[in-house]
Amino acid sequence: MKTAIVLVLAALVACASASGCDSLARLKVKGQWSRAYSSGSDRENFVIALWRAFFAQAPEAVSLFSNVGNGDSSSGLFRAHGERVISGLDAAINLLDQPETLKAELDHLQEQHEPRNIPAKYFTVFRTALGNVLPAQLGRCYDKEAWKACFDVIAAGIQGQ
Amino acid sequence: SRIAFGSLSKIAVRRNSLKMFRLAVLLGLVAFCAAKLPIDHCCSAEDRNIVQEQWQTLWKDTESSRVKMAFGRNLLLKLAELNPAVKGLFANVDIDNPTGGKFNAHAFRILNGIDMTINLLKDPEGLDAALDHLADQHAVRSGVTKAQFRSMGAILSDALPRVLDDYNSLSWKSCFKLILTQIASKLSD
């Protein structure tokens, strides 16, 4: 009886992890990202919306951006910084299905983030911001679970976990 | 004598207004061409439209990441081939193993940098800040020179029409001149 329960539990765990950021979820996230990220001024508006959603949850986080325009999207300095950060996320998402190159990119992003000592909670805040803005771009196509799982893979890599 | 005086002052006014007109035209041109650059390389609003539209055709597909990587790899390897000193500058991103993860990721980053600047073309203030940051990032790498950026400009002029079906060379050249000149602005020759 006990063995059976353990087996069922093990099967459930296997099932849960298989529905995480597996190879199909990665393809889906890549496809959804390329539509949401867009280009030109649409892209800039998307990026600005993402950062507004971020700072709306964590207004105190502007202090992390004191040398790049304090999170103020009316500043060219911050718009450029916002684009730069999201361009790093774009690289990580696009490389989700190429493990060796993804690893190299995440190592690079980790090196850039390490000296800044960013509290882990801000990665969760950022994930929530994506969860707020992506559905607005993608409508019903937005796959919440796939995004959550794959964003966590990227965030863990950037935090060196 | 009053008449003579009157016509003289009229001529003076005309001369003055002609001068003012010339000055206004000149100021307009300078403002239009972003002041920092020679007037024959404008990268005007319409040039920026054209560049963005033509560039965008490369990224319609989900697999554009592979296009980015291959294109970036091609540009960097060509730069190293034409400028042997460049190879050593990319030693820490493993240029000796150009299909490995490290160099692939770097090639992707370079292309994403170009992609970012092109997508910021209609936000001059944001573009300026982004290019200034890229200039700082290159200024701290000793051995990187303005000449290498001129070489990259030539490589891009050669490569872009080979991947883009529609390629307006004047628009691309003028906008890339602006982009590359500013990124290289903190380097020596």
mmCIF file with all atom_site columns, N, CA and C in Angstrom, chain B residues 50-98:
data_model
loop_
_atom_site.group_PDB
_atom_site.id
_atom_site.type_symbol
_atom_site.label_atom_id
_atom_site.label_alt_id
_atom_site.label_comp_id
_atom_site.label_asym_id
_atom_site.label_entity_id
_atom_site.label_seq_id
_atom_site.pdbx_PDB_ins_code
_atom_site.Cartn_x
_atom_site.Cartn_y
_atom_site.Cartn_z
_atom_site.occupancy
_atom_site.B_iso_or_equiv
_atom_site.pdbx_formal_charge
_atom_site.auth_seq_id
_atom_site.auth_comp_id
_atom_site.auth_asym_id
_atom_site.auth_atom_id
_atom_site.pdbx_PDB_model_num
ATOM 1   N N  . ILE B 1 50 ? 13.055 53.783 -43.345 1.00 0.00 ? 50 ILE B N  1
ATOM 2   C CA . ILE B 1 50 ? 13.469 52.780 -44.331 1.00 0.00 ? 50 ILE B CA 1
ATOM 3   C C  . ILE B 1 50 ? 14.323 51.699 -43.678 1.00 0.00 ? 50 ILE B C  1
ATOM 4   N N  . VAL B 1 51 ? 15.285 52.138 -42.867 1.00 0.00 ? 51 VAL B N  1
ATOM 5   C CA . VAL B 1 51 ? 16.177 51.175 -42.212 1.00 0.00 ? 51 VAL B CA 1
ATOM 6   C C  . VAL B 1 51 ? 15.369 50.231 -41.309 1.00 0.00 ? 51 VAL B C  1
ATOM 7   N N  . GLN B 1 52 ? 14.479 50.800 -40.498 1.00 0.00 ? 52 GLN B N  1
ATOM 8   C CA . GLN B 1 52 ? 13.674 49.947 -39.596 1.00 0.00 ? 52 GLN B CA 1
ATOM 9   C C  . GLN B 1 52 ? 12.828 48.950 -40.373 1.00 0.00 ? 52 GLN B C  1
ATOM 10  N N  . GLU B 1 53 ? 12.190 49.417 -41.423 1.00 0.00 ? 53 GLU B N  1
ATOM 11  C CA . GLU B 1 53 ? 11.322 48.525 -42.202 1.00 0.00 ? 53 GLU B CA 1
ATOM 12  C C  . GLU B 1 53 ? 12.109 47.406 -42.867 1.00 0.00 ? 53 GLU B C  1
ATOM 13  N N  . GLN B 1 54 ? 13.256 47.771 -43.465 1.00 0.00 ? 54 GLN B N  1
ATOM 14  C CA . GLN B 1 54 ? 14.032 46.764 -44.186 1.00 0.00 ? 54 GLN B CA 1
ATOM 15  C C  . GLN B 1 54 ? 14.673 45.764 -43.225 1.00 0.00 ? 54 GLN B C  1
ATOM 16  N N  . TRP B 1 55 ? 15.105 46.252 -42.084 1.00 0.00 ? 55 TRP B N  1
ATOM 17  C CA . TRP B 1 55 ? 15.722 45.390 -41.061 1.00 0.00 ? 55 TRP B CA 1
ATOM 18  C C  . TRP B 1 55 ? 14.693 44.399 -40.509 1.00 0.00 ? 55 TRP B C  1
ATOM 19  N N  . GLN B 1 56 ? 13.474 44.882 -40.323 1.00 0.00 ? 56 GLN B N  1
ATOM 20  C CA . GLN B 1 56 ? 12.431 44.081 -39.707 1.00 0.00 ? 56 GLN B CA 1
ATOM 21  C C  . GLN B 1 56 ? 12.120 42.802 -40.488 1.00 0.00 ? 56 GLN B C  1
ATOM 22  N N  . THR B 1 57 ? 12.374 42.823 -41.792 1.00 0.00 ? 57 THR B N  1
ATOM 23  C CA . THR B 1 57 ? 12.023 41.633 -42.593 1.00 0.00 ? 57 THR B CA 1
ATOM 24  C C  . THR B 1 57 ? 12.849 40.414 -42.190 1.00 0.00 ? 57 THR B C  1
ATOM 25  N N  . LEU B 1 58 ? 13.976 40.644 -41.516 1.00 0.00 ? 58 LEU B N  1
ATOM 26  C CA . LEU B 1 58 ? 14.822 39.517 -41.098 1.00 0.00 ? 58 LEU B CA 1
ATOM 27  C C  . LEU B 1 58 ? 14.255 38.754 -39.904 1.00 0.00 ? 58 LEU B C  1
ATOM 28  N N  . TRP B 1 59 ? 13.357 39.378 -39.142 1.00 0.00 ? 59 TRP B N  1
ATOM 29  C CA . TRP B 1 59 ? 12.990 38.811 -37.839 1.00 0.00 ? 59 TRP B CA 1
ATOM 30  C C  . TRP B 1 59 ? 11.538 38.371 -37.750 1.00 0.00 ? 59 TRP B C  1
ATOM 31  N N  . LYS B 1 60 ? 10.989 37.934 -38.856 1.00 0.00 ? 60 LYS B N  1
ATOM 32  C CA . LYS B 1 60 ? 9.578  37.540 -38.842 1.00 0.00 ? 60 LYS B CA 1
ATOM 33  C C  . LYS B 1 60 ? 9.384  36.156 -38.234 1.00 0.00 ? 60 LYS B C  1
ATOM 34  N N  . ASP B 1 61 ? 10.420 35.360 -38.270 1.00 0.00 ? 61 ASP B N  1
ATOM 35  C CA . ASP B 1 61 ? 10.325 33.962 -37.908 1.00 0.00 ? 61 ASP B CA 1
ATOM 36  C C  . ASP B 1 61 ? 10.767 33.741 -36.462 1.00 0.00 ? 61 ASP B C  1
ATOM 37  N N  . THR B 1 62 ? 10.176 32.735 -35.803 1.00 0.00 ? 62 THR B N  1
ATOM 38  C CA . THR B 1 62 ? 10.576 32.421 -34.421 1.00 0.00 ? 62 THR B CA 1
ATOM 39  C C  . THR B 1 62 ? 12.044 32.012 -34.363 1.00 0.00 ? 62 THR B C  1
ATOM 40  N N  . GLU B 1 63 ? 12.534 31.436 -35.427 1.00 0.00 ? 63 GLU B N  1
ATOM 41  C CA . GLU B 1 63 ? 13.919 30.977 -35.429 1.00 0.00 ? 63 GLU B CA 1
ATOM 42  C C  . GLU B 1 63 ? 14.898 32.084 -35.799 1.00 0.00 ? 63 GLU B C  1
ATOM 43  N N  . SER B 1 64 ? 14.460 33.325 -35.677 1.00 0.00 ? 64 SER B N  1
ATOM 44  C CA . SER B 1 64 ? 15.348 34.434 -36.008 1.00 0.00 ? 64 SER B CA 1
ATOM 45  C C  . SER B 1 64 ? 16.599 34.435 -35.134 1.00 0.00 ? 64 SER B C  1
ATOM 46  N N  . SER B 1 65 ? 16.521 33.746 -33.958 1.00 0.00 ? 65 SER B N  1
ATOM 47  C CA . SER B 1 65 ? 17.705 33.700 -33.096 1.00 0.00 ? 65 SER B CA 1
ATOM 48  C C  . SER B 1 65 ? 18.866 33.030 -33.820 1.00 0.00 ? 65 SER B C  1
ATOM 49  N N  . ARG B 1 66 ? 18.544 32.036 -34.635 1.00 0.00 ? 66 ARG B N  1
ATOM 50  C CA . ARG B 1 66 ? 19.621 31.359 -35.373 1.00 0.00 ? 66 ARG B CA 1
ATOM 51  C C  . ARG B 1 66 ? 20.156 32.246 -36.489 1.00 0.00 ? 66 ARG B C  1
ATOM 52  N N  . VAL B 1 67 ? 19.270 33.037 -37.080 1.00 0.00 ? 67 VAL B N  1
ATOM 53  C CA . VAL B 1 67 ? 19.711 33.992 -38.107 1.00 0.00 ? 67 VAL B CA 1
ATOM 54  C C  . VAL B 1 67 ? 20.635 35.026 -37.455 1.00 0.00 ? 67 VAL B C  1
ATOM 55  N N  . LYS B 1 68 ? 20.196 35.534 -36.283 1.00 0.00 ? 68 LYS B N  1
ATOM 56  C CA . LYS B 1 68 ? 20.993 36.529 -35.570 1.00 0.00 ? 68 LYS B CA 1
ATOM 57  C C  . LYS B 1 68 ? 22.391 36.002 -35.298 1.00 0.00 ? 68 LYS B C  1
ATOM 58  N N  . MET B 1 69 ? 22.424 34.780 -34.777 1.00 0.00 ? 69 MET B N  1
ATOM 59  C CA . MET B 1 69 ? 23.696 34.201 -34.400 1.00 0.00 ? 69 MET B CA 1
ATOM 60  C C  . MET B 1 69 ? 24.596 34.010 -35.611 1.00 0.00 ? 69 MET B C  1
ATOM 61  N N  . ALA B 1 70 ? 24.030 33.455 -36.674 1.00 0.00 ? 70 ALA B N  1
ATOM 62  C CA . ALA B 1 70 ? 24.833 33.175 -37.869 1.00 0.00 ? 70 ALA B CA 1
ATOM 63  C C  . ALA B 1 70 ? 25.333 34.476 -38.490 1.00 0.00 ? 70 ALA B C  1
ATOM 64  N N  . PHE B 1 71 ? 24.469 35.483 -38.524 1.00 0.00 ? 71 PHE B N  1
ATOM 65  C CA . PHE B 1 71 ? 24.837 36.769 -39.113 1.00 0.00 ? 71 PHE B CA 1
ATOM 66  C C  . PHE B 1 71 ? 25.912 37.448 -38.257 1.00 0.00 ? 71 PHE B C  1
ATOM 67  N N  . GLY B 1 72 ? 25.721 37.437 -36.947 1.00 0.00 ? 72 GLY B N  1
ATOM 68  C CA . GLY B 1 72 ? 26.684 38.043 -36.021 1.00 0.00 ? 72 GLY B CA 1
ATOM 69  C C  . GLY B 1 72 ? 28.035 37.349 -36.108 1.00 0.00 ? 72 GLY B C  1
ATOM 70  N N  . ARG B 1 73 ? 28.003 36.013 -36.174 1.00 0.00 ? 73 ARG B N  1
ATOM 71  C CA . ARG B 1 73 ? 29.237 35.234 -36.273 1.00 0.00 ? 73 ARG B CA 1
ATOM 72  C C  . ARG B 1 73 ? 29.985 35.611 -37.544 1.00 0.00 ? 73 ARG B C  1
ATOM 73  N N  . ASN B 1 74 ? 29.225 35.689 -38.630 1.00 0.00 ? 74 ASN B N  1
ATOM 74  C CA . ASN B 1 74 ? 29.788 36.037 -39.930 1.00 0.00 ? 74 ASN B CA 1
ATOM 75  C C  . ASN B 1 74 ? 30.474 37.413 -39.877 1.00 0.00 ? 74 ASN B C  1
ATOM 76  N N  . LEU B 1 75 ? 29.800 38.392 -39.274 1.00 0.00 ? 75 LEU B N  1
ATOM 77  C CA . LEU B 1 75 ? 30.368 39.752 -39.192 1.00 0.00 ? 75 LEU B CA 1
ATOM 78  C C  . LEU B 1 75 ? 31.661 39.769 -38.389 1.00 0.00 ? 75 LEU B C  1
ATOM 79  N N  . LEU B 1 76 ? 31.634 39.091 -37.222 1.00 0.00 ? 76 LEU B N  1
ATOM 80  C CA . LEU B 1 76 ? 32.809 39.131 -36.343 1.00 0.00 ? 76 LEU B CA 1
ATOM 81  C C  . LEU B 1 76 ? 33.986 38.382 -36.954 1.00 0.00 ? 76 LEU B C  1
ATOM 82  N N  . LEU B 1 77 ? 33.709 37.238 -37.587 1.00 0.00 ? 77 LEU B N  1
ATOM 83  C CA . LEU B 1 77 ? 34.801 36.460 -38.187 1.00 0.00 ? 77 LEU B CA 1
ATOM 84  C C  . LEU B 1 77 ? 35.418 37.223 -39.351 1.00 0.00 ? 77 LEU B C  1
ATOM 85  N N  . LYS B 1 78 ? 34.571 37.916 -40.101 1.00 0.00 ? 78 LYS B N  1
ATOM 86  C CA . LYS B 1 78 ? 35.079 38.720 -41.211 1.00 0.00 ? 78 LYS B CA 1
ATOM 87  C C  . LYS B 1 78 ? 35.951 39.866 -40.681 1.00 0.00 ? 78 LYS B C  1
ATOM 88  N N  . LEU B 1 79 ? 35.496 40.483 -39.601 1.00 0.00 ? 79 LEU B N  1
ATOM 89  C CA . LEU B 1 79 ? 36.260 41.573 -38.991 1.00 0.00 ? 79 LEU B CA 1
ATOM 90  C C  . LEU B 1 79 ? 37.644 41.066 -38.541 1.00 0.00 ? 79 LEU B C  1
ATOM 91  N N  . ALA B 1 80 ? 37.655 39.862 -37.948 1.00 0.00 ? 80 ALA B N  1
ATOM 92  C CA . ALA B 1 80 ? 38.920 39.288 -37.478 1.00 0.00 ? 80 ALA B CA 1
ATOM 93  C C  . ALA B 1 80 ? 39.821 38.900 -38.654 1.00 0.00 ? 80 ALA B C  1
ATOM 94  N N  . GLU B 1 81 ? 39.184 38.474 -39.737 1.00 0.00 ? 81 GLU B N  1
ATOM 95  C CA . GLU B 1 81 ? 39.957 38.075 -40.919 1.00 0.00 ? 81 GLU B CA 1
ATOM 96  C C  . GLU B 1 81 ? 40.653 39.301 -41.542 1.00 0.00 ? 81 GLU B C  1
ATOM 97  N N  . LEU B 1 82 ? 39.912 40.410 -41.595 1.00 0.00 ? 82 LEU B N  1
ATOM 98  C CA . LEU B 1 82 ? 40.464 41.616 -42.222 1.00 0.00 ? 82 LEU B CA 1
ATOM 99  C C  . LEU B 1 82 ? 41.388 42.397 -41.288 1.00 0.00 ? 82 LEU B C  1
ATOM 100 N N  . ASN B 1 83 ? 41.198 42.220 -39.981 1.00 0.00 ? 83 ASN B N  1
ATOM 101 C CA . ASN B 1 83 ? 42.007 42.944 -38.990 1.00 0.00 ? 83 ASN B CA 1
ATOM 102 C C  . ASN B 1 83 ? 42.560 41.927 -37.991 1.00 0.00 ? 83 ASN B C  1
ATOM 103 N N  . PRO B 1 84 ? 43.713 41.340 -38.284 1.00 0.00 ? 84 PRO B N  1
ATOM 104 C CA . PRO B 1 84 ? 44.213 40.232 -37.471 1.00 0.00 ? 84 PRO B CA 1
ATOM 105 C C  . PRO B 1 84 ? 44.281 40.531 -35.969 1.00 0.00 ? 84 PRO B C  1
ATOM 106 N N  . ALA B 1 85 ? 44.511 41.806 -35.614 1.00 0.00 ? 85 ALA B N  1
ATOM 107 C CA . ALA B 1 85 ? 44.610 42.140 -34.183 1.00 0.00 ? 85 ALA B CA 1
ATOM 108 C C  . ALA B 1 85 ? 43.293 41.896 -33.447 1.00 0.00 ? 85 ALA B C  1
ATOM 109 N N  . VAL B 1 86 ? 42.198 41.848 -34.209 1.00 0.00 ? 86 VAL B N  1
ATOM 110 C CA . VAL B 1 86 ? 40.873 41.707 -33.588 1.00 0.00 ? 86 VAL B CA 1
ATOM 111 C C  . VAL B 1 86 ? 40.691 40.344 -32.925 1.00 0.00 ? 86 VAL B C  1
ATOM 112 N N  . LYS B 1 87 ? 41.341 39.344 -33.492 1.00 0.00 ? 87 LYS B N  1
ATOM 113 C CA . LYS B 1 87 ? 41.136 37.982 -32.989 1.00 0.00 ? 87 LYS B CA 1
ATOM 114 C C  . LYS B 1 87 ? 41.430 37.887 -31.486 1.00 0.00 ? 87 LYS B C  1
ATOM 115 N N  . GLY B 1 88 ? 42.542 38.507 -31.080 1.00 0.00 ? 88 GLY B N  1
ATOM 116 C CA . GLY B 1 88 ? 42.909 38.477 -29.670 1.00 0.00 ? 88 GLY B CA 1
ATOM 117 C C  . GLY B 1 88 ? 41.888 39.177 -28.780 1.00 0.00 ? 88 GLY B C  1
ATOM 118 N N  . LEU B 1 89 ? 41.190 40.178 -29.345 1.00 0.00 ? 89 LEU B N  1
ATOM 119 C CA . LEU B 1 89 ? 40.208 40.933 -28.555 1.00 0.00 ? 89 LEU B CA 1
ATOM 120 C C  . LEU B 1 89 ? 39.003 40.078 -28.184 1.00 0.00 ? 89 LEU B C  1
ATOM 121 N N  . PHE B 1 90 ? 38.773 39.033 -28.982 1.00 0.00 ? 90 PHE B N  1
ATOM 122 C CA . PHE B 1 90 ? 37.618 38.160 -28.725 1.00 0.00 ? 90 PHE B CA 1
ATOM 123 C C  . PHE B 1 90 ? 38.047 36.814 -28.132 1.00 0.00 ? 90 PHE B C  1
ATOM 124 N N  . ALA B 1 91 ? 39.294 36.773 -27.599 1.00 0.00 ? 91 ALA B N  1
ATOM 125 C CA . ALA B 1 91 ? 39.791 35.510 -27.033 1.00 0.00 ? 91 ALA B CA 1
ATOM 126 C C  . ALA B 1 91 ? 38.920 35.057 -25.856 1.00 0.00 ? 91 ALA B C  1
ATOM 127 N N  . ASN B 1 92 ? 38.453 36.015 -25.053 1.00 0.00 ? 92 ASN B N  1
ATOM 128 C CA . ASN B 1 92 ? 37.675 35.623 -23.869 1.00 0.00 ? 92 ASN B CA 1
ATOM 129 C C  . ASN B 1 92 ? 36.249 35.181 -24.197 1.00 0.00 ? 92 ASN B C  1
ATOM 130 N N  . VAL B 1 93 ? 35.832 35.356 -25.456 1.00 0.00 ? 93 VAL B N  1
ATOM 131 C CA . VAL B 1 93 ? 34.536 34.783 -25.853 1.00 0.00 ? 93 VAL B CA 1
ATOM 132 C C  . VAL B 1 93 ? 34.774 33.629 -26.833 1.00 0.00 ? 93 VAL B C  1
ATOM 133 N N  . ASP B 1 94 ? 36.016 33.078 -26.765 1.00 0.00 ? 94 ASP B N  1
ATOM 134 C CA . ASP B 1 94 ? 36.312 31.813 -27.443 1.00 0.00 ? 94 ASP B CA 1
ATOM 135 C C  . ASP B 1 94 ? 36.127 31.867 -28.957 1.00 0.00 ? 94 ASP B C  1
ATOM 136 N N  . ILE B 1 95 ? 36.756 32.868 -29.584 1.00 0.00 ? 95 ILE B N  1
ATOM 137 C CA . ILE B 1 95 ? 36.616 33.003 -31.039 1.00 0.00 ? 95 ILE B CA 1
ATOM 138 C C  . ILE B 1 95 ? 37.250 31.830 -31.784 1.00 0.00 ? 95 ILE B C  1
ATOM 139 N N  . ASP B 1 96 ? 38.182 31.115 -31.101 1.00 0.00 ? 96 ASP B N  1
ATOM 140 C CA . ASP B 1 96 ? 38.807 29.960 -31.753 1.00 0.00 ? 96 ASP B CA 1
ATOM 141 C C  . ASP B 1 96 ? 37.824 28.811 -31.942 1.00 0.00 ? 96 ASP B C  1
ATOM 142 N N  . ASN B 1 97 ? 36.719 28.877 -31.219 1.00 0.00 ? 97 ASN B N  1
ATOM 143 C CA . ASN B 1 97 ? 35.691 27.831 -31.351 1.00 0.00 ? 97 ASN B CA 1
ATOM 144 C C  . ASN B 1 97 ? 34.382 28.529 -31.740 1.00 0.00 ? 97 ASN B C  1
ATOM 145 N N  . PRO B 1 98 ? 34.316 29.017 -33.000 1.00 0.00 ? 98 PRO B N  1
ATOM 146 C CA . PRO B 1 98 ? 33.227 29.946 -33.372 1.00 0.00 ? 98 PRO B CA 1
ATOM 147 C C  . PRO B 1 98 ? 31.822 29.347 -33.385 1.00 0.00 ? 98 PRO B C  1
#
